[in-house]
PDB file of C-alpha atoms in Angstrom:
ATOM      1  CA  UNK A 157     251.931-130.298   5.615  1.00 46.00           C
ATOM      2  CA  UNK A 158     248.734-131.035   3.734  1.00 47.00           C
ATOM      3  CA  UNK A 159     249.349-127.935   1.518  1.00 67.00           C
ATOM      4  CA  UNK A 160     251.511-128.532  -1.407  1.00 78.00           C
ATOM      5  CA  UNK A 161     253.171-125.908  -3.638  1.00 84.00           C
ATOM      6  CA  UNK A 162     252.928-126.237  -7.356  1.00 87.00           C
ATOM      7  CA  UNK A 163     255.925-124.771  -9.248  1.00 90.00           C
ATOM      8  CA  UNK A 164     253.668-124.162 -12.331  1.00 91.00           C
ATOM      9  CA  UNK A 165     251.372-121.865 -10.221  1.00 91.00           C
ATOM     10  CA  UNK A 166     254.400-120.027  -8.832  1.00 92.00           C
ATOM     11  CA  UNK A 167     255.532-119.522 -12.461  1.00 92.00           C
ATOM     12  CA  UNK A 168     252.179-118.221 -13.508  1.00 92.00           C
ATOM     13  CA  UNK A 169     252.155-115.788 -10.689  1.00 92.00           C
ATOM     14  CA  UNK A 170     255.550-114.333 -11.650  1.00 92.00           C
ATOM     15  CA  UNK A 171     257.297-115.372  -8.393  1.00 93.00           C
ATOM     16  CA  UNK A 172     260.371-116.106 -10.409  1.00 92.00           C
ATOM     17  CA  UNK A 173     261.053-112.486 -11.540  1.00 92.00           C
ATOM     18  CA  UNK A 174     263.897-110.790  -9.522  1.00 91.00           C
ATOM     19  CA  UNK A 175     265.495-107.378  -9.814  1.00 91.00           C
ATOM     20  CA  UNK A 176     267.899-106.051 -12.475  1.00 90.00           C
ATOM     21  CA  UNK A 177     271.241-107.798 -12.183  1.00 89.00           C
ATOM     22  CA  UNK A 178     273.005-104.610 -11.242  1.00 89.00           C
ATOM     23  CA  UNK A 179     270.770-104.203  -8.164  1.00 88.00           C
ATOM     24  CA  UNK A 180     271.294-107.715  -6.733  1.00 91.00           C
ATOM     25  CA  UNK A 181     272.711-108.896  -3.469  1.00 91.00           C
ATOM     26  CA  UNK A 182     275.381-111.477  -3.889  1.00 92.00           C
ATOM     27  CA  UNK A 183     274.076-113.354  -0.884  1.00 92.00           C
ATOM     28  CA  UNK A 184     270.975-114.285  -2.920  1.00 93.00           C
ATOM     29  CA  UNK A 185     273.126-116.307  -5.443  1.00 92.00           C
ATOM     30  CA  UNK A 186     272.122-119.743  -4.092  1.00 92.00           C
ATOM     31  CA  UNK A 187     268.514-118.850  -4.844  1.00 93.00           C
ATOM     32  CA  UNK A 188     268.995-117.526  -8.412  1.00 92.00           C
ATOM     33  CA  UNK A 189     268.553-119.823 -11.347  1.00 91.00           C
ATOM     34  CA  UNK A 190     269.763-117.678 -14.248  1.00 90.00           C
ATOM     35  CA  UNK A 191     269.936-114.250 -15.796  1.00 90.00           C
ATOM     36  CA  UNK A 192     267.707-113.105 -18.576  1.00 90.00           C
ATOM     37  CA  UNK A 193     267.483-109.833 -20.375  1.00 90.00           C
ATOM     38  CA  UNK A 194     269.468-108.092 -17.425  1.00 91.00           C
ATOM     39  CA  UNK A 195     267.031-109.596 -14.774  1.00 92.00           C
ATOM     40  CA  UNK A 196     267.747-112.326 -12.319  1.00 94.00           C
ATOM     41  CA  UNK A 197     265.447-115.292 -12.384  1.00 94.00           C
ATOM     42  CA  UNK A 198     264.714-116.982  -9.078  1.00 94.00           C
ATOM     43  CA  UNK A 199     264.883-120.789  -8.766  1.00 93.00           C
ATOM     44  CA  UNK A 200     261.301-121.759  -8.190  1.00 93.00           C
ATOM     45  CA  UNK A 201     262.106-125.115  -6.854  1.00 92.00           C
ATOM     46  CA  UNK A 202     263.994-123.264  -4.034  1.00 92.00           C
ATOM     47  CA  UNK A 203     260.911-121.005  -3.668  1.00 93.00           C
ATOM     48  CA  UNK A 204     258.527-124.096  -3.338  1.00 93.00           C
ATOM     49  CA  UNK A 205     260.833-125.958  -0.866  1.00 92.00           C
ATOM     50  CA  UNK A 206     261.195-122.805   1.358  1.00 93.00           C
ATOM     51  CA  UNK A 207     257.487-122.036   1.171  1.00 93.00           C
ATOM     52  CA  UNK A 208     256.701-125.563   2.519  1.00 93.00           C
ATOM     53  CA  UNK A 209     259.398-125.200   5.253  1.00 93.00           C
ATOM     54  CA  UNK A 210     258.020-121.793   6.356  1.00 93.00           C
ATOM     55  CA  UNK A 211     254.446-123.035   6.175  1.00 93.00           C
ATOM     56  CA  UNK A 212     255.153-125.983   8.456  1.00 93.00           C
ATOM     57  CA  UNK A 213     256.868-123.595  11.051  1.00 94.00           C
ATOM     58  CA  UNK A 214     253.945-121.158  10.843  1.00 94.00           C
ATOM     59  CA  UNK A 215     251.450-123.838  11.352  1.00 93.00           C
ATOM     60  CA  UNK A 216     253.326-124.972  14.497  1.00 93.00           C
ATOM     61  CA  UNK A 217     253.366-121.426  15.904  1.00 94.00           C
ATOM     62  CA  UNK A 218     249.655-120.988  15.176  1.00 93.00           C
ATOM     63  CA  UNK A 219     248.876-124.363  16.767  1.00 92.00           C
ATOM     64  CA  UNK A 220     250.683-123.239  19.892  1.00 92.00           C
ATOM     65  CA  UNK A 221     248.164-120.308  20.279  1.00 90.00           C
ATOM     66  CA  UNK A 222     250.697-117.564  19.681  1.00 92.00           C
ATOM     67  CA  UNK A 223     250.453-114.543  17.320  1.00 93.00           C
ATOM     68  CA  UNK A 224     252.296-113.898  14.048  1.00 95.00           C
ATOM     69  CA  UNK A 225     252.563-110.278  13.107  1.00 95.00           C
ATOM     70  CA  UNK A 226     252.352-109.482   9.350  1.00 96.00           C
ATOM     71  CA  UNK A 227     254.212-106.420   8.104  1.00 95.00           C
ATOM     72  CA  UNK A 228     253.847-104.824   4.632  1.00 94.00           C
ATOM     73  CA  UNK A 229     253.608-101.016   4.007  1.00 92.00           C
ATOM     74  CA  UNK A 230     254.350-100.944   0.212  1.00 92.00           C
ATOM     75  CA  UNK A 231     251.385 -99.968  -1.856  1.00 91.00           C
ATOM     76  CA  UNK A 232     250.933-103.140  -3.915  1.00 91.00           C
ATOM     77  CA  UNK A 233     251.133-105.378  -0.830  1.00 93.00           C
ATOM     78  CA  UNK A 234     248.908-103.453   1.738  1.00 92.00           C
ATOM     79  CA  UNK A 235     245.493-104.750   0.836  1.00 93.00           C
ATOM     80  CA  UNK A 236     246.620-108.300   0.090  1.00 94.00           C
ATOM     81  CA  UNK A 237     248.438-108.686   3.398  1.00 94.00           C
ATOM     82  CA  UNK A 238     245.501-107.076   5.362  1.00 93.00           C
ATOM     83  CA  UNK A 239     242.978-109.345   3.774  1.00 94.00           C
ATOM     84  CA  UNK A 240     245.040-112.563   4.293  1.00 94.00           C
ATOM     85  CA  UNK A 241     246.057-111.641   7.885  1.00 93.00           C
ATOM     86  CA  UNK A 242     242.319-111.013   8.708  1.00 93.00           C
ATOM     87  CA  UNK A 243     241.428-114.316   7.166  1.00 93.00           C
ATOM     88  CA  UNK A 244     244.028-115.973   9.340  1.00 93.00           C
ATOM     89  CA  UNK A 245     242.857-113.956  12.414  1.00 92.00           C
ATOM     90  CA  UNK A 246     246.401-112.504  12.801  1.00 94.00           C
ATOM     91  CA  UNK A 247     247.660-108.964  13.648  1.00 93.00           C
ATOM     92  CA  UNK A 248     249.189-106.767  10.796  1.00 94.00           C
ATOM     93  CA  UNK A 249     250.797-103.492  10.128  1.00 93.00           C
ATOM     94  CA  UNK A 250     250.187-101.994   6.647  1.00 92.00           C
ATOM     95  CA  UNK A 251     250.152 -98.179   7.144  1.00 88.00           C
ATOM     96  CA  UNK A 252     253.639 -97.410   8.608  1.00 88.00           C
ATOM     97  CA  UNK A 253     255.854 -99.128  11.084  1.00 91.00           C
ATOM     98  CA  UNK A 254     255.637 -97.225  14.390  1.00 88.00           C
ATOM     99  CA  UNK A 255     259.206 -96.946  15.831  1.00 84.00           C
ATOM    100  CA  UNK A 256     259.542 -99.080  18.890  1.00 88.00           C
ATOM    101  CA  UNK A 257     256.623-101.276  17.985  1.00 91.00           C
ATOM    102  CA  UNK A 258     258.456-104.236  19.502  1.00 93.00           C
ATOM    103  CA  UNK A 259     261.174-102.747  21.515  1.00 93.00           C
ATOM    104  CA  UNK A 260     258.974-100.282  23.279  1.00 92.00           C
ATOM    105  CA  UNK A 261     255.790-102.506  23.238  1.00 91.00           C
ATOM    106  CA  UNK A 262     254.456-101.116  26.631  1.00 91.00           C
ATOM    107  CA  UNK A 263     254.032 -97.639  25.079  1.00 89.00           C
ATOM    108  CA  UNK A 264     252.284 -99.046  21.970  1.00 89.00           C
ATOM    109  CA  UNK A 265     249.947-101.013  24.164  1.00 89.00           C
ATOM    110  CA  UNK A 266     249.152 -97.706  26.053  1.00 89.00           C
ATOM    111  CA  UNK A 267     248.062 -96.107  22.675  1.00 88.00           C
ATOM    112  CA  UNK A 268     245.983 -99.170  21.917  1.00 87.00           C
ATOM    113  CA  UNK A 269     244.301 -98.904  25.381  1.00 89.00           C
ATOM    114  CA  UNK A 270     243.663 -95.113  24.692  1.00 89.00           C
ATOM    115  CA  UNK A 271     241.373 -96.343  21.743  1.00 88.00           C
ATOM    116  CA  UNK A 272     239.440 -98.474  24.140  1.00 86.00           C
ATOM    117  CA  UNK A 273     239.011 -95.738  26.690  1.00 89.00           C
ATOM    118  CA  UNK A 274     237.583 -93.506  23.976  1.00 88.00           C
ATOM    119  CA  UNK A 275     235.145 -96.168  23.007  1.00 86.00           C
ATOM    120  CA  UNK A 276     234.011 -96.533  26.715  1.00 88.00           C
ATOM    121  CA  UNK A 277     233.619 -92.842  26.832  1.00 88.00           C
ATOM    122  CA  UNK A 278     231.121 -93.038  23.931  1.00 86.00           C
ATOM    123  CA  UNK A 279     229.283 -95.882  25.610  1.00 87.00           C
ATOM    124  CA  UNK A 280     228.985 -94.489  29.082  1.00 87.00           C
ATOM    125  CA  UNK A 281     227.913 -90.934  27.928  1.00 84.00           C
ATOM    126  CA  UNK A 282     231.093 -89.130  29.021  1.00 85.00           C
ATOM    127  CA  UNK A 283     231.654 -88.188  25.334  1.00 84.00           C
ATOM    128  CA  UNK A 284     228.463 -86.268  25.078  1.00 85.00           C
ATOM    129  CA  UNK A 285     229.479 -84.028  27.993  1.00 87.00           C
ATOM    130  CA  UNK A 286     232.523 -82.727  26.077  1.00 87.00           C
ATOM    131  CA  UNK A 287     232.366 -79.491  24.026  1.00 89.00           C
ATOM    132  CA  UNK A 288     232.030 -79.708  20.204  1.00 88.00           C
ATOM    133  CA  UNK A 289     235.796 -78.839  19.742  1.00 90.00           C
ATOM    134  CA  UNK A 290     236.886 -81.437  22.332  1.00 90.00           C
ATOM    135  CA  UNK A 291     234.668 -84.235  20.571  1.00 89.00           C
ATOM    136  CA  UNK A 292     236.259 -83.311  17.263  1.00 92.00           C
ATOM    137  CA  UNK A 293     239.766 -83.686  18.836  1.00 92.00           C
ATOM    138  CA  UNK A 294     238.823 -87.046  20.369  1.00 89.00           C
ATOM    139  CA  UNK A 295     237.428 -88.272  17.040  1.00 90.00           C
ATOM    140  CA  UNK A 296     240.503 -87.247  15.167  1.00 93.00           C
ATOM    141  CA  UNK A 297     242.762 -89.007  17.800  1.00 90.00           C
ATOM    142  CA  UNK A 298     240.584 -92.215  17.580  1.00 89.00           C
ATOM    143  CA  UNK A 299     240.766 -92.161  13.793  1.00 89.00           C
ATOM    144  CA  UNK A 300     244.498 -91.734  13.681  1.00 89.00           C
ATOM    145  CA  UNK A 301     245.079 -94.503  16.348  1.00 87.00           C
ATOM    146  CA  UNK A 302     242.773 -96.921  14.554  1.00 86.00           C
ATOM    147  CA  UNK A 303     244.455 -96.312  11.179  1.00 86.00           C
ATOM    148  CA  UNK A 304     247.899 -97.095  12.535  1.00 83.00           C
ATOM    149  CA  UNK A 305     247.260 -99.503  15.440  1.00 85.00           C
ATOM    150  CA  UNK A 306     243.652-100.754  15.017  1.00 82.00           C
ATOM    151  CA  UNK A 307     244.969-103.960  13.391  1.00 86.00           C
ATOM    152  CA  UNK A 308     246.958-104.952  16.390  1.00 89.00           C
ATOM    153  CA  UNK A 309     244.244-104.118  19.048  1.00 85.00           C
ATOM    154  CA  UNK A 310     243.988-107.843  19.935  1.00 84.00           C
ATOM    155  CA  UNK A 311     247.774-108.281  20.223  1.00 88.00           C
ATOM    156  CA  UNK A 312     248.172-108.158  24.056  1.00 86.00           C
ATOM    157  CA  UNK A 313     251.878-109.414  24.010  1.00 90.00           C
ATOM    158  CA  UNK A 314     254.845-109.563  21.683  1.00 93.00           C
ATOM    159  CA  UNK A 315     254.313-111.694  18.571  1.00 94.00           C
ATOM    160  CA  UNK A 316     255.929-115.160  18.365  1.00 94.00           C
ATOM    161  CA  UNK A 317     257.103-114.375  14.870  1.00 95.00           C
ATOM    162  CA  UNK A 318     257.057-111.704  12.056  1.00 96.00           C
ATOM    163  CA  UNK A 319     256.139-112.238   8.497  1.00 96.00           C
ATOM    164  CA  UNK A 320     257.529-109.416   6.279  1.00 96.00           C
ATOM    165  CA  UNK A 321     256.995-108.513   2.654  1.00 95.00           C
ATOM    166  CA  UNK A 322     260.383-106.792   1.485  1.00 92.00           C
ATOM    167  CA  UNK A 323     262.917-106.753   4.257  1.00 94.00           C
ATOM    168  CA  UNK A 324     264.800-103.941   2.531  1.00 93.00           C
ATOM    169  CA  UNK A 325     261.814-101.584   3.030  1.00 93.00           C
ATOM    170  CA  UNK A 326     260.837-102.829   6.418  1.00 94.00           C
ATOM    171  CA  UNK A 327     264.530-102.728   7.774  1.00 94.00           C
ATOM    172  CA  UNK A 328     263.417-101.096  11.064  1.00 94.00           C
ATOM    173  CA  UNK A 329     260.996-103.995  11.822  1.00 94.00           C
ATOM    174  CA  UNK A 330     263.844-106.466  11.006  1.00 95.00           C
ATOM    175  CA  UNK A 331     266.341-104.686  13.323  1.00 95.00           C
ATOM    176  CA  UNK A 332     263.724-104.678  16.127  1.00 95.00           C
ATOM    177  CA  UNK A 333     262.764-108.390  15.781  1.00 95.00           C
ATOM    178  CA  UNK A 334     266.542-109.273  15.818  1.00 94.00           C
ATOM    179  CA  UNK A 335     267.067-107.261  18.957  1.00 94.00           C
ATOM    180  CA  UNK A 336     264.355-109.285  20.689  1.00 94.00           C
ATOM    181  CA  UNK A 337     265.289-112.613  19.004  1.00 94.00           C
ATOM    182  CA  UNK A 338     261.860-112.875  17.351  1.00 95.00           C
ATOM    183  CA  UNK A 339     262.087-115.248  14.313  1.00 95.00           C
ATOM    184  CA  UNK A 340     261.402-113.624  10.923  1.00 96.00           C
ATOM    185  CA  UNK A 341     259.671-115.166   7.944  1.00 96.00           C
ATOM    186  CA  UNK A 342     259.936-113.136   4.775  1.00 95.00           C
ATOM    187  CA  UNK A 343     259.473-112.850   0.973  1.00 94.00           C
ATOM    188  CA  UNK A 344     263.046-112.027   0.033  1.00 94.00           C
ATOM    189  CA  UNK A 345     263.772-110.528  -3.473  1.00 93.00           C
ATOM    190  CA  UNK A 346     267.111-110.642  -5.327  1.00 93.00           C
ATOM    191  CA  UNK A 347     268.089-107.166  -4.056  1.00 92.00           C
ATOM    192  CA  UNK A 348     267.913-108.245  -0.272  1.00 93.00           C
ATOM    193  CA  UNK A 349     270.136-110.030   2.183  1.00 93.00           C
ATOM    194  CA  UNK A 350     268.753-113.379   3.174  1.00 93.00           C
ATOM    195  CA  UNK A 351     271.124-113.557   6.134  1.00 93.00           C
ATOM    196  CA  UNK A 352     268.793-111.018   8.020  1.00 93.00           C
ATOM    197  CA  UNK A 353     265.982-113.680   7.983  1.00 94.00           C
ATOM    198  CA  UNK A 354     265.482-117.110   9.627  1.00 94.00           C
ATOM    199  CA  UNK A 355     262.991-118.362   7.093  1.00 95.00           C
ATOM    200  CA  UNK A 356     263.594-117.115   3.673  1.00 95.00           C
ATOM    201  CA  UNK A 357     261.182-117.390   0.876  1.00 95.00           C
ATOM    202  CA  UNK A 358     262.964-116.299  -2.256  1.00 95.00           C
ATOM    203  CA  UNK A 359     260.312-114.526  -4.428  1.00 94.00           C
ATOM    204  CA  UNK A 360     259.237-111.503  -6.371  1.00 93.00           C
ATOM    205  CA  UNK A 361     258.119-109.040  -3.640  1.00 91.00           C
ATOM    206  CA  UNK A 362     257.005-106.198  -5.951  1.00 92.00           C
ATOM    207  CA  UNK A 363     254.238-107.857  -8.082  1.00 92.00           C
ATOM    208  CA  UNK A 364     250.790-108.148  -6.532  1.00 93.00           C
ATOM    209  CA  UNK A 365     250.082-111.478  -8.101  1.00 94.00           C
ATOM    210  CA  UNK A 366     253.270-112.976  -6.678  1.00 94.00           C
ATOM    211  CA  UNK A 367     252.575-111.499  -3.182  1.00 94.00           C
ATOM    212  CA  UNK A 368     249.016-112.774  -3.342  1.00 94.00           C
ATOM    213  CA  UNK A 369     250.167-116.230  -4.245  1.00 94.00           C
ATOM    214  CA  UNK A 370     252.604-116.463  -1.294  1.00 94.00           C
ATOM    215  CA  UNK A 371     250.463-114.778   1.165  1.00 94.00           C
ATOM    216  CA  UNK A 372     247.399-117.055   0.477  1.00 94.00           C
ATOM    217  CA  UNK A 373     249.637-120.114   0.996  1.00 94.00           C
ATOM    218  CA  UNK A 374     250.945-118.690   4.313  1.00 94.00           C
ATOM    219  CA  UNK A 375     247.433-117.848   5.478  1.00 94.00           C
ATOM    220  CA  UNK A 376     246.302-121.261   4.637  1.00 93.00           C
ATOM    221  CA  UNK A 377     249.155-122.900   6.606  1.00 93.00           C
ATOM    222  CA  UNK A 378     248.294-120.762   9.732  1.00 94.00           C
ATOM    223  CA  UNK A 379     244.604-121.625   9.319  1.00 94.00           C
ATOM    224  CA  UNK A 380     245.540-125.210   9.261  1.00 92.00           C
ATOM    225  CA  UNK A 381     247.586-124.802  12.462  1.00 91.00           C
ATOM    226  CA  UNK A 382     244.579-123.000  14.241  1.00 92.00           C
ATOM    227  CA  UNK A 383     242.304-125.778  13.145  1.00 91.00           C
ATOM    228  CA  UNK A 384     244.698-128.445  14.589  1.00 87.00           C
ATOM    229  CA  UNK A 385     244.669-126.473  17.951  1.00 88.00           C
ATOM    230  CA  UNK A 386     240.889-126.461  17.931  1.00 86.00           C
ATOM    231  CA  UNK A 387     240.689-130.167  17.156  1.00 86.00           C
ATOM    232  CA  UNK A 388     243.182-130.786  19.981  1.00 81.00           C
ATOM    233  CA  UNK A 389     241.263-128.729  22.398  1.00 80.00           C
ATOM    234  CA  UNK A 390     237.901-130.413  21.508  1.00 80.00           C
ATOM    235  CA  UNK A 391     239.592-133.864  21.819  1.00 79.00           C
ATOM    236  CA  UNK A 392     240.876-133.006  25.308  1.00 78.00           C
ATOM    237  CA  UNK A 393     237.375-131.663  26.373  1.00 77.00           C
ATOM    238  CA  UNK A 394     235.712-134.930  25.153  1.00 77.00           C
ATOM    239  CA  UNK A 395     238.262-137.067  27.056  1.00 74.00           C
ATOM    240  CA  UNK A 396     237.733-134.963  30.237  1.00 74.00           C
ATOM    241  CA  UNK A 397     233.876-135.148  29.899  1.00 71.00           C
ATOM    242  CA  UNK A 398     234.152-138.942  29.313  1.00 72.00           C
ATOM    243  CA  UNK A 399     236.548-139.780  32.209  1.00 68.00           C
ATOM    244  CA  UNK A 400     236.328-136.820  34.384  1.00 61.00           C
ATOM    245  CA  UNK A 401     240.084-136.077  34.163  1.00 56.00           C
ATOM    246  CA  UNK A 402     242.460-134.719  31.553  1.00 52.00           C
ATOM    247  CA  UNK A 403     243.904-137.209  29.126  1.00 53.00           C
ATOM    248  CA  UNK A 404     246.895-136.511  26.786  1.00 55.00           C
ATOM    249  CA  UNK A 405     245.575-135.903  23.236  1.00 54.00           C
ATOM    250  CA  UNK A 406     246.554-138.373  20.660  1.00 55.00           C
ATOM    251  CA  UNK A 407     249.396-137.063  18.396  1.00 51.00           C
ATOM    252  CA  UNK A 408     248.339-136.985  14.870  1.00 50.00           C
ATOM    253  CA  UNK A 409     250.737-138.487  12.377  1.00 48.00           C
ATOM    254  CA  UNK A 410     252.856-135.848  10.596  1.00 46.00           C
ATOM    255  CA  UNK A 411     252.126-135.824   7.070  1.00 47.00           C
ATOM    256  CA  UNK A 412     255.014-135.619   4.645  1.00 46.00           C
ATOM    257  CA  UNK A 413     255.455-132.512   2.638  1.00 45.00           C
ATOM    258  CA  UNK A 414     254.379-133.199  -0.941  1.00 47.00           C
ATOM    259  CA  UNK A 415     256.537-132.495  -3.994  1.00 44.00           C
ATOM    260  CA  UNK A 416     255.278-130.107  -6.674  1.00 50.00           C
ATOM    261  CA  UNK A 417     254.354-133.017  -8.939  1.00 59.00           C
ATOM    262  CA  UNK A 418     254.933-136.623  -9.764  1.00 62.00           C
ATOM    263  CA  UNK A 419     257.352-136.033 -12.551  1.00 67.00           C
ATOM    264  CA  UNK A 420     260.884-137.620 -11.806  1.00 67.00           C
ATOM    265  CA  UNK A 421     262.819-134.538 -12.907  1.00 66.00           C
ATOM    266  CA  UNK A 422     260.589-132.327 -10.613  1.00 68.00           C
ATOM    267  CA  UNK A 423     261.127-134.729  -7.650  1.00 68.00           C
ATOM    268  CA  UNK A 424     264.851-134.617  -8.279  1.00 69.00           C
ATOM    269  CA  UNK A 425     265.003-130.817  -8.416  1.00 68.00           C
ATOM    270  CA  UNK A 426     262.826-130.507  -5.306  1.00 69.00           C
ATOM    271  CA  UNK A 427     265.210-132.839  -3.445  1.00 71.00           C
ATOM    272  CA  UNK A 428     268.124-130.598  -4.358  1.00 70.00           C
ATOM    273  CA  UNK A 429     266.163-127.512  -3.519  1.00 69.00           C
ATOM    274  CA  UNK A 430     265.488-128.720   0.047  1.00 67.00           C
ATOM    275  CA  UNK A 431     269.256-129.067   0.847  1.00 67.00           C
ATOM    276  CA  UNK A 432     270.479-126.339   3.363  1.00 65.00           C
ATOM    277  CA  UNK A 433     272.181-123.331   1.731  1.00 61.00           C
ATOM    278  CA  UNK A 434     275.387-122.292   3.294  1.00 63.00           C
ATOM    279  CA  UNK A 435     275.640-118.544   3.210  1.00 64.00           C
ATOM    280  CA  UNK A 436     278.811-116.501   4.017  1.00 63.00           C
ATOM    281  CA  UNK A 437     278.910-114.475   7.132  1.00 66.00           C
ATOM    282  CA  UNK A 438     279.344-110.719   6.691  1.00 62.00           C
ATOM    283  CA  UNK A 439     282.869-111.030   8.025  1.00 70.00           C
ATOM    284  CA  UNK A 440     283.748-113.652   5.445  1.00 71.00           C
ATOM    285  CA  UNK A 441     282.410-111.607   2.694  1.00 66.00           C
ATOM    286  CA  UNK A 442     284.444-108.520   3.668  1.00 65.00           C
ATOM    287  CA  UNK A 443     287.651-110.656   4.150  1.00 72.00           C
ATOM    288  CA  UNK A 444     287.098-112.261   0.665  1.00 65.00           C
ATOM    289  CA  UNK A 445     286.693-108.741  -0.884  1.00 61.00           C
ATOM    290  CA  UNK A 446     289.818-107.392   0.976  1.00 63.00           C
ATOM    291  CA  UNK A 447     291.921-110.389  -0.307  1.00 65.00           C
ATOM    292  CA  UNK A 448     290.726-109.894  -3.914  1.00 57.00           C
ATOM    293  CA  UNK A 449     291.651-106.271  -3.615  1.00 55.00           C
ATOM    294  CA  UNK A 450     295.160-107.027  -2.303  1.00 60.00           C
ATOM    295  CA  UNK A 451     295.721-109.536  -5.128  1.00 56.00           C
ATOM    296  CA  UNK A 452     294.750-106.903  -7.783  1.00 53.00           C
ATOM    297  CA  UNK A 453     297.228-104.509  -6.210  1.00 55.00           C
TER     298      UNK A 453
END
């Protein structure tokens, strides 16, 4: 990845602030650095490493030409997510998650097509033949559909991945994606269960500065993937024009992920952060809790 994550920038954005210690999810323990004034502090080296990992995966998905659906309905994340998703030319949901958005995608597509049919009515003059009351009803329906589904109008098939801000709030989206085996990328705070997500970015998902920092990095990674796709297409086209037949495009050398800084202690901490974290399964957690209760009795 050409993009690098500076730990200092994450610190300035407040990405390290978690929830109150009494509201924590024990499965987030590997990503927590310490406790301060009753609040958990997230290990920013872990955050930086996971951001780079997620960024590389998202760039590959974008380079393949598939869509990534952004989901964030909380007030402080709406505008930021909408802005960054539009910048990366990706679909997003920021109003409310329509039940069956993924599992009943055919019905959702019908609602999107309804918007297109209303637009055609206005162009071909059919709209003008309606009564005043009917036109008002059509306008209201169009406005409602546009508010909830306008941002996914170009998504003609299921997305290749979901990027979610706050998996606890967007639990329905998480369940639908899991049912269809769609990989989930997410900003996960200390009150959430990281086992629900394939690509965890441990971070503060409540502060707008933190959300903005992570989202801008994610959008940059997707844009980089899209530019690689465009460059690859242009290269193939040139080869075809030159020889009259398709030639395999030259594979660009994969750039190594950069560490946050050149400092030796930073490099060491980053290396440790990149190690895989072994999380207990839900069954193991329940069995451990049961055995501890038996010992107490």
